[in-house]
PDB file of C-alpha atoms in Angstrom:
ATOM      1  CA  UNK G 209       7.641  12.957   3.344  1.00 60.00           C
ATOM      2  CA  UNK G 210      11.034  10.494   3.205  1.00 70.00           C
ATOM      3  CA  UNK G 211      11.883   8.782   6.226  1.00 74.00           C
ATOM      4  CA  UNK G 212      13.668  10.907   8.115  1.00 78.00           C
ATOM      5  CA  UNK G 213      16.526   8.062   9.462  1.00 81.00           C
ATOM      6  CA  UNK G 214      18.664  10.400  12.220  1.00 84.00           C
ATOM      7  CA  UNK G 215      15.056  11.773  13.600  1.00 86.00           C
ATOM      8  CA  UNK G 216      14.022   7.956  13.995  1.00 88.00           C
ATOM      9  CA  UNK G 217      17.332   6.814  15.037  1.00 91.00           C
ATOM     10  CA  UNK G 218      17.111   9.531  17.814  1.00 89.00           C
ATOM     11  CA  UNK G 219      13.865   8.894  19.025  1.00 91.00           C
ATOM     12  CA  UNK G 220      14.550   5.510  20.013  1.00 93.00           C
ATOM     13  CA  UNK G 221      17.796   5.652  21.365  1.00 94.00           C
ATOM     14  CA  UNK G 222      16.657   8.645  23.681  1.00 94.00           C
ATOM     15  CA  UNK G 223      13.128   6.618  24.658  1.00 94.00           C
ATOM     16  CA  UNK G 224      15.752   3.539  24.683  1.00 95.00           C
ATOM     17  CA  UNK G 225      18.225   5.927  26.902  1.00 95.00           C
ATOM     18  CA  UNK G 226      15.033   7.274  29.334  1.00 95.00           C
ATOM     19  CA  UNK G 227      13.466   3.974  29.988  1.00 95.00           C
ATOM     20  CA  UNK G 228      16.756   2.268  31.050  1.00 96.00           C
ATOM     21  CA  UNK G 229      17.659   5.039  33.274  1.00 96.00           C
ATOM     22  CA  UNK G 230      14.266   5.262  34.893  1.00 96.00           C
ATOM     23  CA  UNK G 231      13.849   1.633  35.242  1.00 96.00           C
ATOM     24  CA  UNK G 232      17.261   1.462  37.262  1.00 95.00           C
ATOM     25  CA  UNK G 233      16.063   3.895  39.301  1.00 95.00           C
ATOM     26  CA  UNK G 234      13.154   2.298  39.955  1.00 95.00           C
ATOM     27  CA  UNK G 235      15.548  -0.805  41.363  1.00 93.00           C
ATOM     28  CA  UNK G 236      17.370   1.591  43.105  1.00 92.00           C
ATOM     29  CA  UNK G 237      14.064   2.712  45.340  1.00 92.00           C
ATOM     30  CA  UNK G 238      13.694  -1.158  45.389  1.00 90.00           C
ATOM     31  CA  UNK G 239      17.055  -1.799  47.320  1.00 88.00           C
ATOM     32  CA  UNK G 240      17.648  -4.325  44.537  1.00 88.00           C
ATOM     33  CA  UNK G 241      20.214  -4.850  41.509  1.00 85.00           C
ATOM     34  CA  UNK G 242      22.842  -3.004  43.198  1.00 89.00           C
ATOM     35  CA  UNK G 243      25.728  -5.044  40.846  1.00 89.00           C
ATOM     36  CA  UNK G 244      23.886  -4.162  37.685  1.00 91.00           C
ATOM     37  CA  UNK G 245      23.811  -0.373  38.561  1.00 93.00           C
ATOM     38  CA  UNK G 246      26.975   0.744  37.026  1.00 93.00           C
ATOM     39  CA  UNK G 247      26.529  -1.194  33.594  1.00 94.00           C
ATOM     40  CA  UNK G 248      22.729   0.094  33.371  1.00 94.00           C
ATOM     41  CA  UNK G 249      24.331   3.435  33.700  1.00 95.00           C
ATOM     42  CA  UNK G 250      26.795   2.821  31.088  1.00 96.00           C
ATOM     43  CA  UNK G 251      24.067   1.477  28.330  1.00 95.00           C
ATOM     44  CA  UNK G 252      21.670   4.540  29.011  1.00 95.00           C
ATOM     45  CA  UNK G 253      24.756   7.366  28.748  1.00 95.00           C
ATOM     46  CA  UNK G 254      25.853   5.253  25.305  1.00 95.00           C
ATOM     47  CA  UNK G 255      22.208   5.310  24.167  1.00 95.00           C
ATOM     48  CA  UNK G 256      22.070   9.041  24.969  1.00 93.00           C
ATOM     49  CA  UNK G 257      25.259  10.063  23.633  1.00 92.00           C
ATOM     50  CA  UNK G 258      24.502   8.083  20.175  1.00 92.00           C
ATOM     51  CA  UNK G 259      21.374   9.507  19.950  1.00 87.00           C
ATOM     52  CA  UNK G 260      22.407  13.051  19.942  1.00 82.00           C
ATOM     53  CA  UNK G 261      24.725  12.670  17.507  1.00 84.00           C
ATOM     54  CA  UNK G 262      22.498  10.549  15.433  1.00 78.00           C
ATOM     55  CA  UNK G 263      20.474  14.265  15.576  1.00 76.00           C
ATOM     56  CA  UNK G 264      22.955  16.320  14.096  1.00 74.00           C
ATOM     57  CA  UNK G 265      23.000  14.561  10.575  1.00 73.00           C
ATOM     58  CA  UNK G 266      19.533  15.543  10.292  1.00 67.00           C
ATOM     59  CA  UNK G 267      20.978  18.736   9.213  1.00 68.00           C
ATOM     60  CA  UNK G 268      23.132  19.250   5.917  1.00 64.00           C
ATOM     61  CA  UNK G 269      25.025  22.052   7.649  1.00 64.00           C
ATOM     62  CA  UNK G 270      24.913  20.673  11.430  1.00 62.00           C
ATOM     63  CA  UNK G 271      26.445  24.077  12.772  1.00 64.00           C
ATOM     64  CA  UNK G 272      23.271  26.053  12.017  1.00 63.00           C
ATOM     65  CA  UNK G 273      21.385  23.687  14.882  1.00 64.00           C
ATOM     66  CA  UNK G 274      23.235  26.515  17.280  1.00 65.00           C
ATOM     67  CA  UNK G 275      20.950  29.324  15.492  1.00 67.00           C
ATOM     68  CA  UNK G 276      17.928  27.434  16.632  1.00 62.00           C
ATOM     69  CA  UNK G 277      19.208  27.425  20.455  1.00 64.00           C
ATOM     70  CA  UNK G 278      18.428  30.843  20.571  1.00 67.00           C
ATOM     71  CA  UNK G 279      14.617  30.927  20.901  1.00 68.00           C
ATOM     72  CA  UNK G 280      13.626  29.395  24.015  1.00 70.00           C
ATOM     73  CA  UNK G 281      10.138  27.880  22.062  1.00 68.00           C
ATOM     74  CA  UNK G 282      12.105  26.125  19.338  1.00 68.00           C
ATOM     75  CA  UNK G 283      11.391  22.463  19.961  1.00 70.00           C
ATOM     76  CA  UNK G 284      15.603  21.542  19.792  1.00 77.00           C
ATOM     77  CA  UNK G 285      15.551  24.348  22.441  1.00 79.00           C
ATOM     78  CA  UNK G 286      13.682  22.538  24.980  1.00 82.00           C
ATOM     79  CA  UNK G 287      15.018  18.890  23.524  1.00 82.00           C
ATOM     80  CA  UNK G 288      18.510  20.435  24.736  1.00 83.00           C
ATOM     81  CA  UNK G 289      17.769  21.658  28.029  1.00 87.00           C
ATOM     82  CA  UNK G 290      15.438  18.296  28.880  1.00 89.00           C
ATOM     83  CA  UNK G 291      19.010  16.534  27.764  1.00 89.00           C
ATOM     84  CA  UNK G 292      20.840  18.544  30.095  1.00 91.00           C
ATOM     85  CA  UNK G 293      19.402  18.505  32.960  1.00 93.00           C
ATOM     86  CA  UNK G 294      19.284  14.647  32.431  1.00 94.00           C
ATOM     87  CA  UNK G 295      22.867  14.394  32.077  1.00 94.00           C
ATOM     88  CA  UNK G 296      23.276  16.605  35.158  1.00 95.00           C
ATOM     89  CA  UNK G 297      20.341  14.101  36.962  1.00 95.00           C
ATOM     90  CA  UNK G 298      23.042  11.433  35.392  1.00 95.00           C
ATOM     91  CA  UNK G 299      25.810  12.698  36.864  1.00 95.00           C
ATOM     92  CA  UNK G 300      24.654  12.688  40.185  1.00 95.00           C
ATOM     93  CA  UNK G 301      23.059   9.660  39.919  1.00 94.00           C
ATOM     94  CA  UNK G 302      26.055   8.025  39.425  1.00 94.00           C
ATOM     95  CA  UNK G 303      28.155   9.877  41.494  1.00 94.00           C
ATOM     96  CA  UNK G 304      26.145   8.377  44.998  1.00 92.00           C
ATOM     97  CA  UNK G 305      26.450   4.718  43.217  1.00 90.00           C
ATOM     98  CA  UNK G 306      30.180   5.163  43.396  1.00 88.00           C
ATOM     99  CA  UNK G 307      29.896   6.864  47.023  1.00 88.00           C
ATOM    100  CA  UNK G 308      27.295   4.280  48.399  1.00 84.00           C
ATOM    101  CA  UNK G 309      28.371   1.037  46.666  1.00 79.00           C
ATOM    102  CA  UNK G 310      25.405   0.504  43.868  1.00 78.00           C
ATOM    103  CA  UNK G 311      22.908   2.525  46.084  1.00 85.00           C
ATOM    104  CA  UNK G 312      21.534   5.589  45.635  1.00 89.00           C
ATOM    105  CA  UNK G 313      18.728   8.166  47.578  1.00 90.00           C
ATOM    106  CA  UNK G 314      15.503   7.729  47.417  1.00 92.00           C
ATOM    107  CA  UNK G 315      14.873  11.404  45.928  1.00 93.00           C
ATOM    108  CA  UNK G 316      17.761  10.645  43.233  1.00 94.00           C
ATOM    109  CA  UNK G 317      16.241   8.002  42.003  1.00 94.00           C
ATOM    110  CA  UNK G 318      12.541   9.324  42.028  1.00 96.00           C
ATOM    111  CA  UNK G 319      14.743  12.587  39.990  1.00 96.00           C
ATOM    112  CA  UNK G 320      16.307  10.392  37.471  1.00 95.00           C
ATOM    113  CA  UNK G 321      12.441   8.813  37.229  1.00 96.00           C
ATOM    114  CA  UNK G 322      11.187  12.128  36.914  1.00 96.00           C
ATOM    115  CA  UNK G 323      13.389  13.973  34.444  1.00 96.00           C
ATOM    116  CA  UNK G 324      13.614  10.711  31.871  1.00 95.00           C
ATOM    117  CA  UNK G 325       9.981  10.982  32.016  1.00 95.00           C
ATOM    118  CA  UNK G 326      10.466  14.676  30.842  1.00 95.00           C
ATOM    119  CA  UNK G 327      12.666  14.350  28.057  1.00 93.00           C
ATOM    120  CA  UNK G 328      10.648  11.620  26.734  1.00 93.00           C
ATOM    121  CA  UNK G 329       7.642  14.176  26.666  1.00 93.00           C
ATOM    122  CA  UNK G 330       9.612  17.075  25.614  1.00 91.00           C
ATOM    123  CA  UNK G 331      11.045  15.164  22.883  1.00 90.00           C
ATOM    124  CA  UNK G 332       7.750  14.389  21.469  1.00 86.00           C
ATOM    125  CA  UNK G 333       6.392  17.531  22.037  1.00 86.00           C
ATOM    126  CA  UNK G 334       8.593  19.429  19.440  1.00 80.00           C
ATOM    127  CA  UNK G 335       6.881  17.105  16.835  1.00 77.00           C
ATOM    128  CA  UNK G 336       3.507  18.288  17.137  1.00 76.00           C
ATOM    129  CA  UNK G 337       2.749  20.962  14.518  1.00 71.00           C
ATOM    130  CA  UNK G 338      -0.400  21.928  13.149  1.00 65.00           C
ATOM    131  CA  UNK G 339       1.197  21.934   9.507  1.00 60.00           C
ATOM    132  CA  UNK G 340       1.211  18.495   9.902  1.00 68.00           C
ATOM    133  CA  UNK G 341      -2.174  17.376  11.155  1.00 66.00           C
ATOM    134  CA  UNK G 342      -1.253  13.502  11.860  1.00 69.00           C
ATOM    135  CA  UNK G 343       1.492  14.478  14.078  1.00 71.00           C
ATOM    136  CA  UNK G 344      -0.252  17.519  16.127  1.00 72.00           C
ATOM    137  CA  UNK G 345      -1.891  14.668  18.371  1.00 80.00           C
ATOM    138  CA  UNK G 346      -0.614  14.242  22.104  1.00 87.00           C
ATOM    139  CA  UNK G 347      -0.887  10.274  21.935  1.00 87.00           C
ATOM    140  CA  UNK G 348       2.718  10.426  19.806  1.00 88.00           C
ATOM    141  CA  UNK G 349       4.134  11.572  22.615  1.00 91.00           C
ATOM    142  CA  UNK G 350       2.153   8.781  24.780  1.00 93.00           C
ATOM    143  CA  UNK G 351       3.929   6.169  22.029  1.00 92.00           C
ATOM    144  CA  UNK G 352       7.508   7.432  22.769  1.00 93.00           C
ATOM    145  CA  UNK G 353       6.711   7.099  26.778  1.00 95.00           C
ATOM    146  CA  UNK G 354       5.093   3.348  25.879  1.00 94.00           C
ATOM    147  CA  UNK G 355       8.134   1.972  23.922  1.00 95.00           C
ATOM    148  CA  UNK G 356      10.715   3.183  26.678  1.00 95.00           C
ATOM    149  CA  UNK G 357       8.031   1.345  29.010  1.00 95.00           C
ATOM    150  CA  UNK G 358       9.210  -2.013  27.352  1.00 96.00           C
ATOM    151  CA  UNK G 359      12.709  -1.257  26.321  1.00 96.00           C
ATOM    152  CA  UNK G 360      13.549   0.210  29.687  1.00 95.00           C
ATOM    153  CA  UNK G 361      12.563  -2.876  32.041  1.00 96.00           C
ATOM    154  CA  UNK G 362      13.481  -5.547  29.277  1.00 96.00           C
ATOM    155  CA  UNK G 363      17.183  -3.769  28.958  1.00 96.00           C
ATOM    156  CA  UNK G 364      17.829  -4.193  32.600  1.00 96.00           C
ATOM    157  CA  UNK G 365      16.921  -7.840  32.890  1.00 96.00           C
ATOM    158  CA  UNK G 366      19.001  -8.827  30.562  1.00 96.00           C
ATOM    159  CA  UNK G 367      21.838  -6.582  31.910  1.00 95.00           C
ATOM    160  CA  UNK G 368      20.919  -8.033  35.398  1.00 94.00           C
ATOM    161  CA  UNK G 369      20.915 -11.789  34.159  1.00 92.00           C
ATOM    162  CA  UNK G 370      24.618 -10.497  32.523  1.00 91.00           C
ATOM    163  CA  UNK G 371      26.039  -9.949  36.210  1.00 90.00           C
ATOM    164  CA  UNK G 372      24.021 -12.544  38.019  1.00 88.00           C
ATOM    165  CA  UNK G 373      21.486  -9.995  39.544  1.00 88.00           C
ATOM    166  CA  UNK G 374      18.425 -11.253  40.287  1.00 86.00           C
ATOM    167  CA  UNK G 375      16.059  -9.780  37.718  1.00 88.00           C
ATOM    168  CA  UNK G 376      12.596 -11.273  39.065  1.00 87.00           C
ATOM    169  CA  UNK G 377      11.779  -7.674  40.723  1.00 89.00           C
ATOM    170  CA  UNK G 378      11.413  -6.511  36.616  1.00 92.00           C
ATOM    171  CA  UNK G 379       8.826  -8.981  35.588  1.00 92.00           C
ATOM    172  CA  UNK G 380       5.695  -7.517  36.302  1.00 94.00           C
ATOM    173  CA  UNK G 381       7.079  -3.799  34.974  1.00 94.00           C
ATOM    174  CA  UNK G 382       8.839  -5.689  31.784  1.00 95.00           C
ATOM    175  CA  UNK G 383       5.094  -7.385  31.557  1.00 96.00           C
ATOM    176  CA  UNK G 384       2.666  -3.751  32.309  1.00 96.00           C
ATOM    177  CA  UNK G 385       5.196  -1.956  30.158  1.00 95.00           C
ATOM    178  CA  UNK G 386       4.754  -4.558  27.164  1.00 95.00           C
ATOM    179  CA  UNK G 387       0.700  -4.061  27.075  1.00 96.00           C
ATOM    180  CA  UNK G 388       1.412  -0.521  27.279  1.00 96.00           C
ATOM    181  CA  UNK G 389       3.522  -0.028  24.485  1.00 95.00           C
ATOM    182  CA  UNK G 390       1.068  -1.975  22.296  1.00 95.00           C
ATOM    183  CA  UNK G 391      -2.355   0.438  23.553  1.00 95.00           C
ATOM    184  CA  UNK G 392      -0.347   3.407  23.366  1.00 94.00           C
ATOM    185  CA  UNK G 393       1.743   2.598  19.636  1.00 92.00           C
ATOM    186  CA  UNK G 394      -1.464   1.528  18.000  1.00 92.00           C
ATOM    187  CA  UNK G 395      -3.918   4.567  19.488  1.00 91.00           C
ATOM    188  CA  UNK G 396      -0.849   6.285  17.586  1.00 88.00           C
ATOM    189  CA  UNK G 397      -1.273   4.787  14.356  1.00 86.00           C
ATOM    190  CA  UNK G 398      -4.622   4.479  14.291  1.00 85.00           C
ATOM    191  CA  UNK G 399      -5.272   7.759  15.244  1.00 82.00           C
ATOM    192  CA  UNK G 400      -3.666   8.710  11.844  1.00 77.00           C
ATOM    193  CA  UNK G 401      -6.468   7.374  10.314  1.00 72.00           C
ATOM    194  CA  UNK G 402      -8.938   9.551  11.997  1.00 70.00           C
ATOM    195  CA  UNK G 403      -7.221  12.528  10.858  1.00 63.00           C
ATOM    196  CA  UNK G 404      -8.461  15.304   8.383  1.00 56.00           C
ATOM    197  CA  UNK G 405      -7.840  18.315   7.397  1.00 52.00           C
ATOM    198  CA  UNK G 406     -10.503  20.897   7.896  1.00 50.00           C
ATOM    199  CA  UNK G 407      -9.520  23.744   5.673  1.00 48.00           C
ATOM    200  CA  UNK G 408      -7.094  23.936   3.232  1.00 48.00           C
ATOM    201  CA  UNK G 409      -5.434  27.253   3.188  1.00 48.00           C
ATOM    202  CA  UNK G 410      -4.663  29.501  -0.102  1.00 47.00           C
ATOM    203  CA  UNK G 411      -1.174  29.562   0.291  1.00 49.00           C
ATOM    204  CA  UNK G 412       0.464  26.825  -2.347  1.00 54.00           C
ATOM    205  CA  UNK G 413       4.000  25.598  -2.224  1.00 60.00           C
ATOM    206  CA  UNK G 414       5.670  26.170  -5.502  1.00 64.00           C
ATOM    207  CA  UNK G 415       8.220  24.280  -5.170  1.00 67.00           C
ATOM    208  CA  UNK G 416       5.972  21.195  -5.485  1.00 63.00           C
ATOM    209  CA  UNK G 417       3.602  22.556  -8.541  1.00 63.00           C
ATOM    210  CA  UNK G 418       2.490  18.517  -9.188  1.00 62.00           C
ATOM    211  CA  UNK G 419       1.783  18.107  -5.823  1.00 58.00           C
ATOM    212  CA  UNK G 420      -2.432  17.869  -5.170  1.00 54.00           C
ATOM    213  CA  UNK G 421      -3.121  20.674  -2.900  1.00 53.00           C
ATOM    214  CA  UNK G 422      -6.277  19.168  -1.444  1.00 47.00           C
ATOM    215  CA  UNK G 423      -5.390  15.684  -0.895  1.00 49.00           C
ATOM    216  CA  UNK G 424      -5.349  14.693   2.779  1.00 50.00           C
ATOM    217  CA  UNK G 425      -6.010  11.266   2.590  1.00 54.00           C
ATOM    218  CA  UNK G 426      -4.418   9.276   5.071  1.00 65.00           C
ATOM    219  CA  UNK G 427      -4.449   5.678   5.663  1.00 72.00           C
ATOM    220  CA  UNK G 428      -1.754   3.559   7.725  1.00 75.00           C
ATOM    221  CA  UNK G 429      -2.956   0.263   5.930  1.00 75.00           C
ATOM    222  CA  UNK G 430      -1.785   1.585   2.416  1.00 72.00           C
ATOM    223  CA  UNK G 431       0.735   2.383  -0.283  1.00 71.00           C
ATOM    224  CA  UNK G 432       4.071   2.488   1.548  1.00 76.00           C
ATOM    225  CA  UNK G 433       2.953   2.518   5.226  1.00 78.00           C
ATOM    226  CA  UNK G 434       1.220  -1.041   4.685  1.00 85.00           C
ATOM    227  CA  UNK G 435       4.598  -2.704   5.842  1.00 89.00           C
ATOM    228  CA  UNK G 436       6.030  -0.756   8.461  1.00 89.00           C
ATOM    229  CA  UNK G 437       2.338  -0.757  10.102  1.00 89.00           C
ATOM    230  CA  UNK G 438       2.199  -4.442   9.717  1.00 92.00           C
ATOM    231  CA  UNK G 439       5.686  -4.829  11.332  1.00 93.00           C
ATOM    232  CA  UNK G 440       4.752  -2.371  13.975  1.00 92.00           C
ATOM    233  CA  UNK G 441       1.900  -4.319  14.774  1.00 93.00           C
ATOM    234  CA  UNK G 442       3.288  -7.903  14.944  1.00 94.00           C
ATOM    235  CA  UNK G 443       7.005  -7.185  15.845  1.00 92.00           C
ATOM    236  CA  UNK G 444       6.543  -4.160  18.458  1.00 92.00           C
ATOM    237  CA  UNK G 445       3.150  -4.966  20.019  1.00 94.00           C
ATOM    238  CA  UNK G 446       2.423  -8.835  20.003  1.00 95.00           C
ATOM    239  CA  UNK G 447       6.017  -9.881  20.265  1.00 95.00           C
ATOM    240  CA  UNK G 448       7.131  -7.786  23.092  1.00 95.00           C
ATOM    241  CA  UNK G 449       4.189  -9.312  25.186  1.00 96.00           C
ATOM    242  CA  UNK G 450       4.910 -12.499  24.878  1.00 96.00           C
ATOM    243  CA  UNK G 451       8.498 -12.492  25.325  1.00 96.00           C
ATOM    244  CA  UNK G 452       7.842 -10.519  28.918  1.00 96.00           C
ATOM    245  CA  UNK G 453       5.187 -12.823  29.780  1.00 95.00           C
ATOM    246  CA  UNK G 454       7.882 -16.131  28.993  1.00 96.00           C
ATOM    247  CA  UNK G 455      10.679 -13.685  30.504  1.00 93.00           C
ATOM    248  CA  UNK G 456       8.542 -13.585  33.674  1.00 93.00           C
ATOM    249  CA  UNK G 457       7.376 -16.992  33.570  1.00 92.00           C
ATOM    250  CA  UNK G 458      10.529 -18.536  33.291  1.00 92.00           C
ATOM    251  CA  UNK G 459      12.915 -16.304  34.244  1.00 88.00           C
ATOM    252  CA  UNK G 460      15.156 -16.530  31.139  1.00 92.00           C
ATOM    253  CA  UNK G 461      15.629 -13.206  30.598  1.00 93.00           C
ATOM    254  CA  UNK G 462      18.751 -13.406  28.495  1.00 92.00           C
ATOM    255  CA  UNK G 463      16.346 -15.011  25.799  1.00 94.00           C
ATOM    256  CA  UNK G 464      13.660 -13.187  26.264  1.00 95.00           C
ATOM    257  CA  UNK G 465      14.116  -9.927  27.538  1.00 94.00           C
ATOM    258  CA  UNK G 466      17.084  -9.731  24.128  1.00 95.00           C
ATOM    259  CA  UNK G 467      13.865 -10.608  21.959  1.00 96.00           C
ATOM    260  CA  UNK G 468      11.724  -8.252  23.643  1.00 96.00           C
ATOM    261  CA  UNK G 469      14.407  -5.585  23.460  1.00 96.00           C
ATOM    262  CA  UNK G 470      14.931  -6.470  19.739  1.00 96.00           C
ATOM    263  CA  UNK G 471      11.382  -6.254  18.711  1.00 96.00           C
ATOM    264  CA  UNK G 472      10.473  -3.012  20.275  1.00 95.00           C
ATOM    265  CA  UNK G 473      13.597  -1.402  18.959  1.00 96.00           C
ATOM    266  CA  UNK G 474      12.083  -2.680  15.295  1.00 95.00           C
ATOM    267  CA  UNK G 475       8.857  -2.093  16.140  1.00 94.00           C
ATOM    268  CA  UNK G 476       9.570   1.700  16.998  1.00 93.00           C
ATOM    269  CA  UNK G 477      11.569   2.269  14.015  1.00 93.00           C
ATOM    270  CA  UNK G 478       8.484   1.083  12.077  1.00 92.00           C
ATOM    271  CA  UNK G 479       6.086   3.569  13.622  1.00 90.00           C
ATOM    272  CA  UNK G 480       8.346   6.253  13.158  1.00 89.00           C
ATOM    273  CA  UNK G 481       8.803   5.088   9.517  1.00 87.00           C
ATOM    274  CA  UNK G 482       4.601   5.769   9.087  1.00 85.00           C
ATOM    275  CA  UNK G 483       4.893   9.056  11.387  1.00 82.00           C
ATOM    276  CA  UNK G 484       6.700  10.375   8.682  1.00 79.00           C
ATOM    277  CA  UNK G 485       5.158   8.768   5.756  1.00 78.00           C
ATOM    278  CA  UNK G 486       1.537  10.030   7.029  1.00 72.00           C
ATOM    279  CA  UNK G 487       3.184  13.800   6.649  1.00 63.00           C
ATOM    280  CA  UNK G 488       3.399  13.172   2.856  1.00 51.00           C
ATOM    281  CA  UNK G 489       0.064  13.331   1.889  1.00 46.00           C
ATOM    282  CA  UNK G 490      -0.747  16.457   3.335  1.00 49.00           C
ATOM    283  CA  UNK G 491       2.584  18.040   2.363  1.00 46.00           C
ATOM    284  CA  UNK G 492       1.580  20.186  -0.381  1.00 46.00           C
ATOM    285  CA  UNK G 493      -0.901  21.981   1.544  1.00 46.00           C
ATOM    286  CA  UNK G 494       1.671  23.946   3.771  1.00 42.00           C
TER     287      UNK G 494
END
């Protein structure tokens, strides 16, 4: 399958977006980085907003996305009203910062916690199909929840070093959600490799006649997914822990929490690169 580019792009930014938001949150039941608050806010909305729009060019005729909207079980369905609600969550959210000075309620921040959680989960539900076999696996959706783990906690360090907010409360999440990420984006691409198909159907696609209807071979360490997987591996897993660990040792989280940032970002854009290239080989079949 090609790399679907707006469907990674929006991925990201919206595990990007969720991790940001939940991870202020989490400062907010804290009591800490009340002077970071507002710009936090700022970078998750931008993240969100870019994101949807990165979804729309998915489509060659974007306006037809509205016919989908119509069928409460469409995955875009329930993508839209997980989005919603967290803009509403959002909304209120910042709403008591301005009211309260950089803090906010308990309960709005364990919503905002909550519902980022959600879209993150509802997002990578609608990918799980069982006409593609190497995506109908729950731990792709566990891979989306790891990456905003790391890009969540290391996004708000560095926008707390930015204002002068102490950002030593973040070093043990920035740390946890590092090792997380790794498990949880390597279960997901090695899971690919455990993945068969157990019948092949009679129905054949005839608009790919030189396509092999049987094969469903599929192997992250090969052909085109060699490189992304390799990148995935060094850039989002190993790199990402060992900038938080020197981001919590020394407290340098410009540095280090930017590198961290910058290497899950790649990393996640890698494994999204071999999410769709392990739909290719098993395209024919359905």
């Amino acid at each position: 399958m090609e790399l679907q580019w707006p469907l990674i792009i929006f991925t990201t930014l919206v595990s990007w977006c969720a991790g940001t938001f939940a991870t202020q949150a989490y400062l907010a039941l804290k009591g800490t980085g009340q002077k970071a608050q507002i710009r936090c806010w700022i970078v998750s909305a931008v993240l969100l907003v870019v994101g949807g729009i990165a979804v729309f060019f998915h489509l060659q005729h974007w306006e037809r996305i509205f016919n989908g909207f119509g069928h409460i079980t469409s995955g875009i369905t329930q993508e839209l009203i997980a989005i919603i609600v967290l803009a509403i969550v959002a909304v209120i959210y910042l709403a008591m910062l301005r009211k309260n000075e950089g803090n906010v309620p308990k309960w709005v921040a364990i919503l905002a916690i909550v519902t980022s959680a959600v879209l993150v989960m509802v997002m990578g539900h609608s990918y799980m199909m069982e006409a593609r076999p190497a995506w109908c696996n729950v731990l792709w959706i566990v891979s989306l929840l790891g990456v905003a783990c790391i890009l969540g906690p290391a996004t708000v360090a560095v926008v707390c070093e930015t204002v002068g907010e102490d950002a030593s409360e973040l070093g043990m999440p920035a740390f946890v959600g590092s090792i997380i990420n790794a498990v949880a984006s390597l279960a997901a691409a090695l899971m690919i490799n455990t993945t068969h198909v157990s019948e092949v159907g009679n129905y054949y696609d005839l608009t790919h006649p030189m396509k092999d209807i049987t094969a469903s071979g599929l192997n992250i360490f090969g052909g085109e997914s060699l490189i992304p997987t390799l990148l995935m591996i060094v850039l989002g897993c190993a790199a990402p822990i060992a900038c938080a660990y020197m981001g919590k040792k020394t407290g340098n989280w410009k540095v280090y929490g930017s590198a961290a940032v910058v290497c899950a970002v790649i990393g996640a854009v890698c494994l999204r690169a071999v999410f769709y290239l392990a739909g290719a080989s098993v395209f024919g079949i359905y």
